[in-house]
Amino acid sequence: MYQYITLHALDSICETSMGVSINALDNPDNAYVHAIKDFGSIVIQRTFSALRSFPLLYFLHPFYWRQQKLIKTMHNFTNSVIKAKRQALEEKRHTEGETKEHNEDDGIYGKKRMSFLDLLLNESSMSDADIREEVDTFMFEGHDTTTSGIYFSLMALTMHPDIQERLYGEIRQVLETGEERHAPLTNATLQQMKYLDMVIKEVLRVYPSVPIIGRELLEDVEINGCQVPRGTAMVVIIHNVHRNAEVFPDPERFDPERFSDESGGKRGPYDYIPFSVGARNCIGQKYALLEMKVTLVKLLLAYRFIPGKSTDSIRIQGDLVLRPFGNMALRIESR
């Protein structure tokens, strides 16, 4: 299941960021798909090896040459898309002028649908290398994190059937069409689903998609009486931050009510940070939340998720992105 969600998310983020389809679901052996997956594995393994941690020694390790090959594969793909898009943009400007637009690409609100890459190409100050870095970051960080959020949402709902049924009831009540499975989902509709928002927030508290982030200090700071100089690399373990019992009583318990309007808990701005915080917080957090909400609504309208033999014994693997170790066994029933 995790692999299926990953491939679907990869297709979606590729369409959004670059405006092209790689058909990952139909072609899971795609070189670009494998490069993204393998690169993430190498990065996390490098963290736990002395030889691989030092740049001057890393080139001696076989992983270095494997990493270079993966980077070349990803860059070649992104560069080819950028080149084709830039050429198409130049041809369009030449034949139609810069201000005229095709009606065939108009969205439902009369605005031209543009991918992230299209927006970057319109920024003349950016080189192809600058654009490639932005697109690669969007692709690499965007697909697996959303997969993790959706996967652990399903796992939590499976293990807590009362919460699943309450959420299902809210979805049907908000849609009120009689044909809920085919009801259009707009941002305004999703905003009405308050319990859905609470459930996703609790999922990201217990199972943060990115459990660890790194930062470099820009100035000297004092932490518990210890002077830490600027330039020091720091690690923030979000997984532990979200389990602070003083902020979240009984932190291992899955309870969406923690995020209700009536909740009496007091949280500071740095007590709940599933998307990091500050100037370098996640650029795609709104898109990720929207994708999670739409996916969960559509799945819950069609299916009921029931625990399998090993659902309650799933092991979690610490990586760049939180993921399950092995497969989660659950059963699905049509509603």
JSON list of N, CA, C and O in Angstrom, two decimals, residues 209-234:
[
{"chain": "A", "resi": 209, "resn": "SER", "atom": "N", "xyz": [5.68, 13.54, 9.32]},
{"chain": "A", "resi": 209, "resn": "SER", "atom": "CA", "xyz": [6.25, 13.01, 8.08]},
{"chain": "A", "resi": 209, "resn": "SER", "atom": "C", "xyz": [7.76, 13.18, 8.03]},
{"chain": "A", "resi": 209, "resn": "SER", "atom": "O", "xyz": [8.48, 12.32, 7.53]},
{"chain": "A", "resi": 210, "resn": "VAL", "atom": "N", "xyz": [8.24, 14.32, 8.52]},
{"chain": "A", "resi": 210, "resn": "VAL", "atom": "CA", "xyz": [9.69, 14.55, 8.61]},
{"chain": "A", "resi": 210, "resn": "VAL", "atom": "C", "xyz": [10.02, 14.59, 10.09]},
{"chain": "A", "resi": 210, "resn": "VAL", "atom": "O", "xyz": [9.79, 15.60, 10.76]},
{"chain": "A", "resi": 211, "resn": "PRO", "atom": "N", "xyz": [10.56, 13.49, 10.65]},
{"chain": "A", "resi": 211, "resn": "PRO", "atom": "CA", "xyz": [10.76, 13.41, 12.11]},
{"chain": "A", "resi": 211, "resn": "PRO", "atom": "C", "xyz": [11.96, 14.19, 12.61]},
{"chain": "A", "resi": 211, "resn": "PRO", "atom": "O", "xyz": [12.03, 14.52, 13.79]},
{"chain": "A", "resi": 212, "resn": "ILE", "atom": "N", "xyz": [12.92, 14.49, 11.73]},
{"chain": "A", "resi": 212, "resn": "ILE", "atom": "CA", "xyz": [14.14, 15.19, 12.13]},
{"chain": "A", "resi": 212, "resn": "ILE", "atom": "C", "xyz": [14.48, 16.24, 11.08]},
{"chain": "A", "resi": 212, "resn": "ILE", "atom": "O", "xyz": [14.41, 15.98, 9.88]},
{"chain": "A", "resi": 213, "resn": "ILE", "atom": "N", "xyz": [14.85, 17.45, 11.54]},
{"chain": "A", "resi": 213, "resn": "ILE", "atom": "CA", "xyz": [15.31, 18.49, 10.63]},
{"chain": "A", "resi": 213, "resn": "ILE", "atom": "C", "xyz": [16.63, 19.04, 11.14]},
{"chain": "A", "resi": 213, "resn": "ILE", "atom": "O", "xyz": [16.94, 18.95, 12.33]},
{"chain": "A", "resi": 214, "resn": "GLY", "atom": "N", "xyz": [17.42, 19.60, 10.24]},
{"chain": "A", "resi": 214, "resn": "GLY", "atom": "CA", "xyz": [18.70, 20.19, 10.62]},
{"chain": "A", "resi": 214, "resn": "GLY", "atom": "C", "xyz": [18.70, 21.69, 10.35]},
{"chain": "A", "resi": 214, "resn": "GLY", "atom": "O", "xyz": [18.08, 22.16, 9.40]},
{"chain": "A", "resi": 215, "resn": "ARG", "atom": "N", "xyz": [19.39, 22.43, 11.19]},
{"chain": "A", "resi": 215, "resn": "ARG", "atom": "CA", "xyz": [19.51, 23.86, 11.02]},
{"chain": "A", "resi": 215, "resn": "ARG", "atom": "C", "xyz": [20.93, 24.29, 11.41]},
{"chain": "A", "resi": 215, "resn": "ARG", "atom": "O", "xyz": [21.59, 23.63, 12.20]},
{"chain": "A", "resi": 216, "resn": "GLU", "atom": "N", "xyz": [21.38, 25.40, 10.84]},
{"chain": "A", "resi": 216, "resn": "GLU", "atom": "CA", "xyz": [22.68, 25.97, 11.19]},
{"chain": "A", "resi": 216, "resn": "GLU", "atom": "C", "xyz": [22.46, 27.29, 11.90]},
{"chain": "A", "resi": 216, "resn": "GLU", "atom": "O", "xyz": [21.72, 28.15, 11.41]},
{"chain": "A", "resi": 217, "resn": "LEU", "atom": "N", "xyz": [23.09, 27.45, 13.06]},
{"chain": "A", "resi": 217, "resn": "LEU", "atom": "CA", "xyz": [22.92, 28.66, 13.85]},
{"chain": "A", "resi": 217, "resn": "LEU", "atom": "C", "xyz": [23.51, 29.87, 13.14]},
{"chain": "A", "resi": 217, "resn": "LEU", "atom": "O", "xyz": [24.65, 29.83, 12.66]},
{"chain": "A", "resi": 218, "resn": "LEU", "atom": "N", "xyz": [22.75, 30.94, 13.07]},
{"chain": "A", "resi": 218, "resn": "LEU", "atom": "CA", "xyz": [23.22, 32.18, 12.45]},
{"chain": "A", "resi": 218, "resn": "LEU", "atom": "C", "xyz": [23.84, 33.12, 13.46]},
{"chain": "A", "resi": 218, "resn": "LEU", "atom": "O", "xyz": [24.44, 34.13, 13.09]},
{"chain": "A", "resi": 219, "resn": "GLU", "atom": "N", "xyz": [23.70, 32.82, 14.74]},
{"chain": "A", "resi": 219, "resn": "GLU", "atom": "CA", "xyz": [24.29, 33.65, 15.79]},
{"chain": "A", "resi": 219, "resn": "GLU", "atom": "C", "xyz": [24.54, 32.79, 17.02]},
{"chain": "A", "resi": 219, "resn": "GLU", "atom": "O", "xyz": [24.02, 31.68, 17.14]},
{"chain": "A", "resi": 220, "resn": "ASP", "atom": "N", "xyz": [25.37, 33.29, 17.92]},
{"chain": "A", "resi": 220, "resn": "ASP", "atom": "CA", "xyz": [25.67, 32.56, 19.16]},
{"chain": "A", "resi": 220, "resn": "ASP", "atom": "C", "xyz": [24.40, 32.50, 20.02]},
{"chain": "A", "resi": 220, "resn": "ASP", "atom": "O", "xyz": [23.64, 33.48, 20.12]},
{"chain": "A", "resi": 221, "resn": "VAL", "atom": "N", "xyz": [24.19, 31.34, 20.64]},
{"chain": "A", "resi": 221, "resn": "VAL", "atom": "CA", "xyz": [23.03, 31.18, 21.52]},
{"chain": "A", "resi": 221, "resn": "VAL", "atom": "C", "xyz": [23.47, 30.44, 22.79]},
{"chain": "A", "resi": 221, "resn": "VAL", "atom": "O", "xyz": [24.49, 29.76, 22.81]},
{"chain": "A", "resi": 222, "resn": "GLU", "atom": "N", "xyz": [22.68, 30.59, 23.83]},
{"chain": "A", "resi": 222, "resn": "GLU", "atom": "CA", "xyz": [22.91, 29.87, 25.08]},
{"chain": "A", "resi": 222, "resn": "GLU", "atom": "C", "xyz": [21.77, 28.89, 25.29]},
{"chain": "A", "resi": 222, "resn": "GLU", "atom": "O", "xyz": [20.59, 29.28, 25.28]},
{"chain": "A", "resi": 223, "resn": "ILE", "atom": "N", "xyz": [22.09, 27.63, 25.48]},
{"chain": "A", "resi": 223, "resn": "ILE", "atom": "CA", "xyz": [21.10, 26.58, 25.69]},
{"chain": "A", "resi": 223, "resn": "ILE", "atom": "C", "xyz": [21.40, 25.88, 27.00]},
{"chain": "A", "resi": 223, "resn": "ILE", "atom": "O", "xyz": [22.43, 25.21, 27.14]},
{"chain": "A", "resi": 224, "resn": "ASN", "atom": "N", "xyz": [20.52, 26.07, 27.97]},
{"chain": "A", "resi": 224, "resn": "ASN", "atom": "CA", "xyz": [20.69, 25.46, 29.30]},
{"chain": "A", "resi": 224, "resn": "ASN", "atom": "C", "xyz": [22.07, 25.75, 29.89]},
{"chain": "A", "resi": 224, "resn": "ASN", "atom": "O", "xyz": [22.75, 24.87, 30.44]},
{"chain": "A", "resi": 225, "resn": "GLY", "atom": "N", "xyz": [22.51, 27.01, 29.75]},
{"chain": "A", "resi": 225, "resn": "GLY", "atom": "CA", "xyz": [23.79, 27.42, 30.31]},
{"chain": "A", "resi": 225, "resn": "GLY", "atom": "C", "xyz": [24.99, 27.10, 29.46]},
{"chain": "A", "resi": 225, "resn": "GLY", "atom": "O", "xyz": [26.12, 27.44, 29.83]},
{"chain": "A", "resi": 226, "resn": "CYS", "atom": "N", "xyz": [24.77, 26.46, 28.32]},
{"chain": "A", "resi": 226, "resn": "CYS", "atom": "CA", "xyz": [25.88, 26.10, 27.44]},
{"chain": "A", "resi": 226, "resn": "CYS", "atom": "C", "xyz": [25.92, 27.06, 26.25]},
{"chain": "A", "resi": 226, "resn": "CYS", "atom": "O", "xyz": [24.91, 27.28, 25.58]},
{"chain": "A", "resi": 227, "resn": "GLN", "atom": "N", "xyz": [27.08, 27.64, 26.01]},
{"chain": "A", "resi": 227, "resn": "GLN", "atom": "CA", "xyz": [27.25, 28.57, 24.90]},
{"chain": "A", "resi": 227, "resn": "GLN", "atom": "C", "xyz": [27.48, 27.78, 23.61]},
{"chain": "A", "resi": 227, "resn": "GLN", "atom": "O", "xyz": [28.41, 26.99, 23.52]},
{"chain": "A", "resi": 228, "resn": "VAL", "atom": "N", "xyz": [26.63, 28.03, 22.62]},
{"chain": "A", "resi": 228, "resn": "VAL", "atom": "CA", "xyz": [26.75, 27.35, 21.33]},
{"chain": "A", "resi": 228, "resn": "VAL", "atom": "C", "xyz": [27.08, 28.41, 20.28]},
{"chain": "A", "resi": 228, "resn": "VAL", "atom": "O", "xyz": [26.29, 29.33, 20.06]},
{"chain": "A", "resi": 229, "resn": "PRO", "atom": "N", "xyz": [28.21, 28.31, 19.61]},
{"chain": "A", "resi": 229, "resn": "PRO", "atom": "CA", "xyz": [28.63, 29.35, 18.66]},
{"chain": "A", "resi": 229, "resn": "PRO", "atom": "C", "xyz": [27.86, 29.29, 17.34]},
{"chain": "A", "resi": 229, "resn": "PRO", "atom": "O", "xyz": [27.32, 28.24, 16.95]},
{"chain": "A", "resi": 230, "resn": "ARG", "atom": "N", "xyz": [27.82, 30.41, 16.67]},
{"chain": "A", "resi": 230, "resn": "ARG", "atom": "CA", "xyz": [27.20, 30.47, 15.35]},
{"chain": "A", "resi": 230, "resn": "ARG", "atom": "C", "xyz": [27.93, 29.54, 14.39]},
{"chain": "A", "resi": 230, "resn": "ARG", "atom": "O", "xyz": [29.12, 29.26, 14.53]},
{"chain": "A", "resi": 231, "resn": "GLY", "atom": "N", "xyz": [27.17, 29.04, 13.42]},
{"chain": "A", "resi": 231, "resn": "GLY", "atom": "CA", "xyz": [27.75, 28.10, 12.47]},
{"chain": "A", "resi": 231, "resn": "GLY", "atom": "C", "xyz": [27.62, 26.65, 12.89]},
{"chain": "A", "resi": 231, "resn": "GLY", "atom": "O", "xyz": [27.90, 25.74, 12.10]},
{"chain": "A", "resi": 232, "resn": "THR", "atom": "N", "xyz": [27.17, 26.42, 14.14]},
{"chain": "A", "resi": 232, "resn": "THR", "atom": "CA", "xyz": [27.00, 25.05, 14.62]},
{"chain": "A", "resi": 232, "resn": "THR", "atom": "C", "xyz": [25.79, 24.40, 13.95]},
{"chain": "A", "resi": 232, "resn": "THR", "atom": "O", "xyz": [24.73, 25.01, 13.83]},
{"chain": "A", "resi": 233, "resn": "ALA", "atom": "N", "xyz": [25.95, 23.17, 13.50]},
{"chain": "A", "resi": 233, "resn": "ALA", "atom": "CA", "xyz": [24.84, 22.43, 12.92]},
{"chain": "A", "resi": 233, "resn": "ALA", "atom": "C", "xyz": [24.01, 21.82, 14.05]},
{"chain": "A", "resi": 233, "resn": "ALA", "atom": "O", "xyz": [24.54, 21.12, 14.91]},
{"chain": "A", "resi": 234, "resn": "MET", "atom": "N", "xyz": [22.73, 22.11, 14.04]},
{"chain": "A", "resi": 234, "resn": "MET", "atom": "CA", "xyz": [21.83, 21.62, 15.08]},
{"chain": "A", "resi": 234, "resn": "MET", "atom": "C", "xyz": [20.81, 20.65, 14.48]},
{"chain": "A", "resi": 234, "resn": "MET", "atom": "O", "xyz": [20.45, 20.74, 13.30]}
]
